[in-house]
């Protein structure tokens, strides 16, 4: 598909071929499988009864999706978290029922509270926007990121999973943000490695005098 080809070019440009794992989550019927199909061929694996994992891979980048909700699968979900570089949350814009909006928010909050996902960038994909019943204002109001109690870089993008519209723009932000974080981390490591250990002149002089005096003949 055109979106997958464009995405491949984006990944080549922004990831520097580093291993990148993106978690793609959303409530049932939000359209996450349709979105994944825009990114490439899906490989499905049933980890255990009732818990199926869908994945799309390109070089060193992997998109992973699994069902939300059932707390019995929390341990399995957490086994994926340590490798995650960024998160895409698929929101169904056609479902404007207050109870469903609250449920979608609460389920996202549960996932984001995981320690392993702290500060990972989040892309909120407002999906099925062509059939929207939720306005951008309602989305922003109900998904107030500050209320999640977690500091992270966030971005909201309108998408249409059936055509791929808006998806590339959202991915460009997500991959760009991930690479920005990596660049800053690399800079910190490089600066730490090149820091010289300076010994104060007074201490150095005292040490030299002591050694000289110790070996001086009477």
CSV table of C-alpha atoms in Angstrom, one decimal:
chain,number,residue,atom,x,y,z
A,1,UNK,CA,0.0,0.0,0.0
A,2,UNK,CA,1.0,3.6,-0.6
A,3,UNK,CA,1.1,4.3,3.2
A,4,UNK,CA,3.3,1.4,3.9
A,5,UNK,CA,5.8,2.4,1.3
A,6,UNK,CA,5.8,6.0,2.6
A,7,UNK,CA,6.2,4.7,6.1
A,8,UNK,CA,9.2,2.6,5.1
A,9,UNK,CA,10.9,5.7,3.7
A,10,UNK,CA,10.1,7.6,6.9
A,11,UNK,CA,11.5,4.8,9.1
A,12,UNK,CA,14.7,4.7,7.0
A,13,UNK,CA,15.1,8.5,7.4
A,14,UNK,CA,14.3,8.8,11.2
A,15,UNK,CA,15.4,5.7,13.0
A,16,UNK,CA,19.0,5.3,11.9
A,17,UNK,CA,18.3,1.6,11.6
A,18,UNK,CA,18.0,1.4,15.4
A,19,UNK,CA,15.6,-1.2,16.9
A,20,UNK,CA,12.3,0.6,17.4
A,21,UNK,CA,9.2,-1.0,18.9
A,22,UNK,CA,5.8,0.7,18.7
A,23,UNK,CA,2.9,-0.3,20.8
A,24,UNK,CA,-0.5,0.0,19.0
A,25,UNK,CA,-3.5,-0.2,21.3
A,26,UNK,CA,-7.1,0.7,21.3
A,27,UNK,CA,-10.5,-0.6,22.4
A,28,UNK,CA,-12.4,-3.3,20.4
A,29,UNK,CA,-13.6,-2.0,17.0
A,30,UNK,CA,-11.5,1.1,17.3
A,31,UNK,CA,-9.9,0.2,13.9
A,32,UNK,CA,-6.4,-0.8,15.1
A,33,UNK,CA,-6.2,-3.8,12.8
A,34,UNK,CA,-7.3,-1.7,9.9
A,35,UNK,CA,-4.5,0.8,10.8
A,36,UNK,CA,-2.0,-2.0,11.0
A,37,UNK,CA,-2.9,-3.2,7.5
A,38,UNK,CA,-1.9,0.2,6.2
A,39,UNK,CA,1.5,-0.3,7.6
A,40,UNK,CA,2.3,-3.7,6.1
A,41,UNK,CA,1.5,-7.4,6.3
A,42,UNK,CA,0.2,-8.5,9.7
A,43,UNK,CA,1.5,-11.6,11.5
A,44,UNK,CA,-0.9,-12.9,14.2
A,45,UNK,CA,0.1,-15.1,17.1
A,46,UNK,CA,-2.2,-16.5,19.8
A,47,UNK,CA,-0.1,-16.3,23.0
A,48,UNK,CA,-2.9,-17.9,25.1
A,49,UNK,CA,-6.6,-18.4,24.6
A,50,UNK,CA,-8.3,-15.0,24.2
A,51,UNK,CA,-5.0,-13.1,23.8
A,52,UNK,CA,-3.8,-12.6,20.2
A,53,UNK,CA,-0.9,-10.5,19.3
A,54,UNK,CA,-0.7,-8.8,15.9
A,55,UNK,CA,2.6,-7.5,14.5
A,56,UNK,CA,3.9,-5.6,11.5
A,57,UNK,CA,7.7,-5.6,10.9
A,58,UNK,CA,9.9,-3.5,8.7
A,59,UNK,CA,13.7,-3.9,9.1
A,60,UNK,CA,14.4,-3.1,12.8
A,61,UNK,CA,11.0,-1.5,13.4
A,62,UNK,CA,8.0,-3.5,14.8
A,63,UNK,CA,4.4,-2.4,15.5
A,64,UNK,CA,2.8,-4.6,18.1
A,65,UNK,CA,-0.9,-4.7,19.0
A,66,UNK,CA,-2.8,-6.8,21.6
A,67,UNK,CA,-6.2,-6.6,23.3
A,68,UNK,CA,-6.9,-4.2,26.2
A,69,UNK,CA,-9.1,-4.7,29.2
A,70,UNK,CA,-9.0,-8.1,30.8
A,71,UNK,CA,-6.7,-7.8,33.8
A,72,UNK,CA,-6.0,-11.5,33.7
A,73,UNK,CA,-3.6,-10.7,30.8
A,74,UNK,CA,-1.8,-7.9,32.5
A,75,UNK,CA,1.3,-10.0,33.1
A,76,UNK,CA,1.5,-10.9,29.4
A,77,UNK,CA,1.0,-7.3,28.4
A,78,UNK,CA,3.8,-6.1,30.7
A,79,UNK,CA,6.2,-8.6,29.1
A,80,UNK,CA,6.2,-6.4,26.0
A,81,UNK,CA,6.6,-3.0,27.8
A,82,UNK,CA,10.4,-2.9,28.5
A,83,UNK,CA,11.2,-2.8,24.7
A,84,UNK,CA,8.6,-0.2,23.7
A,85,UNK,CA,9.9,3.1,22.1
A,86,UNK,CA,6.6,4.8,21.6
A,87,UNK,CA,2.8,4.3,21.8
A,88,UNK,CA,-0.1,4.8,19.3
A,89,UNK,CA,-3.6,4.8,20.9
A,90,UNK,CA,-6.4,4.3,18.4
A,91,UNK,CA,-9.6,6.2,19.4
A,92,UNK,CA,-12.9,5.5,17.6
A,93,UNK,CA,-14.3,9.0,16.8
A,94,UNK,CA,-17.7,7.5,15.9
A,95,UNK,CA,-18.4,6.4,19.4
A,96,UNK,CA,-19.5,9.5,21.3
A,97,UNK,CA,-21.3,7.8,24.2
A,98,UNK,CA,-20.0,9.4,27.4
A,99,UNK,CA,-19.6,6.0,29.1
A,100,UNK,CA,-17.5,4.7,26.2
A,101,UNK,CA,-15.3,7.9,26.1
A,102,UNK,CA,-14.6,7.5,29.8
A,103,UNK,CA,-13.9,3.8,29.3
A,104,UNK,CA,-11.5,4.6,26.5
A,105,UNK,CA,-9.7,7.1,28.6
A,106,UNK,CA,-9.5,4.9,31.7
A,107,UNK,CA,-8.1,2.0,29.7
A,108,UNK,CA,-5.4,4.2,28.3
A,109,UNK,CA,-4.6,5.5,31.8
A,110,UNK,CA,-4.1,2.0,33.1
A,111,UNK,CA,-1.6,1.2,30.3
A,112,UNK,CA,0.3,4.4,30.8
A,113,UNK,CA,0.8,3.9,34.5
A,114,UNK,CA,3.2,1.0,33.8
A,115,UNK,CA,6.6,2.1,35.0
A,116,UNK,CA,8.2,0.7,31.8
A,117,UNK,CA,6.2,3.2,29.7
A,118,UNK,CA,7.0,6.3,31.7
A,119,UNK,CA,7.8,9.2,29.4
A,120,UNK,CA,7.3,7.2,26.2
A,121,UNK,CA,5.9,9.5,23.5
A,122,UNK,CA,2.2,9.0,22.8
A,123,UNK,CA,0.4,9.5,19.5
A,124,UNK,CA,-3.4,9.6,19.9
A,125,UNK,CA,-4.9,8.6,16.5
A,126,UNK,CA,-8.4,10.0,16.3
A,127,UNK,CA,-9.6,7.3,13.9
A,128,UNK,CA,-12.6,7.2,11.6
A,129,UNK,CA,-12.6,10.9,11.6
A,130,UNK,CA,-14.4,11.0,8.3
A,131,UNK,CA,-17.4,9.6,10.1
A,132,UNK,CA,-16.8,11.6,13.2
A,133,UNK,CA,-19.2,12.1,16.0
A,134,UNK,CA,-16.5,13.3,18.4
A,135,UNK,CA,-15.2,16.8,17.7
A,136,UNK,CA,-11.5,17.7,18.2
A,137,UNK,CA,-12.6,19.8,21.2
A,138,UNK,CA,-14.3,16.8,22.8
A,139,UNK,CA,-11.3,14.6,22.2
A,140,UNK,CA,-8.9,17.2,23.7
A,141,UNK,CA,-11.3,17.8,26.7
A,142,UNK,CA,-11.8,14.1,27.5
A,143,UNK,CA,-8.2,13.1,26.8
A,144,UNK,CA,-6.5,15.8,28.9
A,145,UNK,CA,-3.0,14.3,29.1
A,146,UNK,CA,-2.1,16.2,32.3
A,147,UNK,CA,-4.9,14.4,34.1
A,148,UNK,CA,-3.1,11.1,33.4
A,149,UNK,CA,-0.6,12.2,35.9
A,150,UNK,CA,2.3,11.2,33.7
A,151,UNK,CA,4.7,13.6,31.9
A,152,UNK,CA,5.2,12.6,28.3
A,153,UNK,CA,5.3,14.0,24.8
A,154,UNK,CA,1.9,13.7,23.2
A,155,UNK,CA,0.2,14.5,19.9
A,156,UNK,CA,-3.3,14.1,18.4
A,157,UNK,CA,-3.7,13.2,14.8
A,158,UNK,CA,-6.9,12.7,12.8
A,159,UNK,CA,-6.7,9.4,10.9
A,160,UNK,CA,-8.7,7.2,8.5
A,161,UNK,CA,-7.7,3.6,8.8
A,162,UNK,CA,-9.5,2.6,5.7
A,163,UNK,CA,-7.4,5.0,3.5
A,164,UNK,CA,-4.4,5.7,5.6
A,165,UNK,CA,-5.2,9.4,5.6
A,166,UNK,CA,-3.4,11.3,8.5
A,167,UNK,CA,-1.4,8.2,9.5
A,168,UNK,CA,1.9,9.2,7.9
A,169,UNK,CA,1.7,12.7,9.5
A,170,UNK,CA,1.2,11.1,12.9
A,171,UNK,CA,4.0,8.6,12.4
A,172,UNK,CA,6.3,11.4,11.3
A,173,UNK,CA,5.8,13.1,14.6
A,174,UNK,CA,6.2,9.9,16.6
A,175,UNK,CA,9.4,8.7,14.9
A,176,UNK,CA,10.8,12.2,15.0
A,177,UNK,CA,10.1,12.5,18.7
A,178,UNK,CA,11.7,9.1,19.4
A,179,UNK,CA,14.8,10.0,17.4
A,180,UNK,CA,15.0,13.4,19.2
A,181,UNK,CA,15.0,11.6,22.6
A,182,UNK,CA,17.7,9.2,21.4
A,183,UNK,CA,19.8,12.1,20.1
A,184,UNK,CA,19.7,13.8,23.4
A,185,UNK,CA,20.5,10.6,25.2
A,186,UNK,CA,23.5,10.0,22.9
A,187,UNK,CA,24.7,13.6,23.6
A,188,UNK,CA,24.6,13.1,27.4
A,189,UNK,CA,26.6,9.8,27.1
A,190,UNK,CA,29.2,11.4,24.8
A,191,UNK,CA,29.6,14.4,27.1
A,192,UNK,CA,30.0,12.2,30.1
A,193,UNK,CA,32.6,10.1,28.3
A,194,UNK,CA,34.7,13.1,27.4
A,195,UNK,CA,34.6,14.8,30.7
A,196,UNK,CA,38.2,15.2,32.1
A,197,UNK,CA,38.8,14.6,35.8
A,198,UNK,CA,40.6,17.7,37.0
A,199,UNK,CA,42.8,17.5,40.2
A,200,UNK,CA,43.0,20.8,42.0
A,201,UNK,CA,46.5,22.3,41.8
A,202,UNK,CA,46.8,22.5,45.6
A,203,UNK,CA,46.2,18.8,46.0
A,204,UNK,CA,48.6,17.9,43.2
A,205,UNK,CA,51.4,20.1,44.7
A,206,UNK,CA,50.9,18.6,48.2
A,207,UNK,CA,51.2,15.1,46.7
A,208,UNK,CA,54.3,15.9,44.8
A,209,UNK,CA,55.9,17.5,47.9
A,210,UNK,CA,55.1,14.4,50.0
A,211,UNK,CA,56.6,11.9,47.5
A,212,UNK,CA,59.7,14.1,47.0
A,213,UNK,CA,60.2,14.4,50.7
A,214,UNK,CA,59.7,10.7,51.3
A,215,UNK,CA,62.4,9.7,48.9
A,216,UNK,CA,64.9,12.5,49.7
A,217,UNK,CA,68.1,11.3,51.3
A,218,UNK,CA,68.9,12.6,54.8
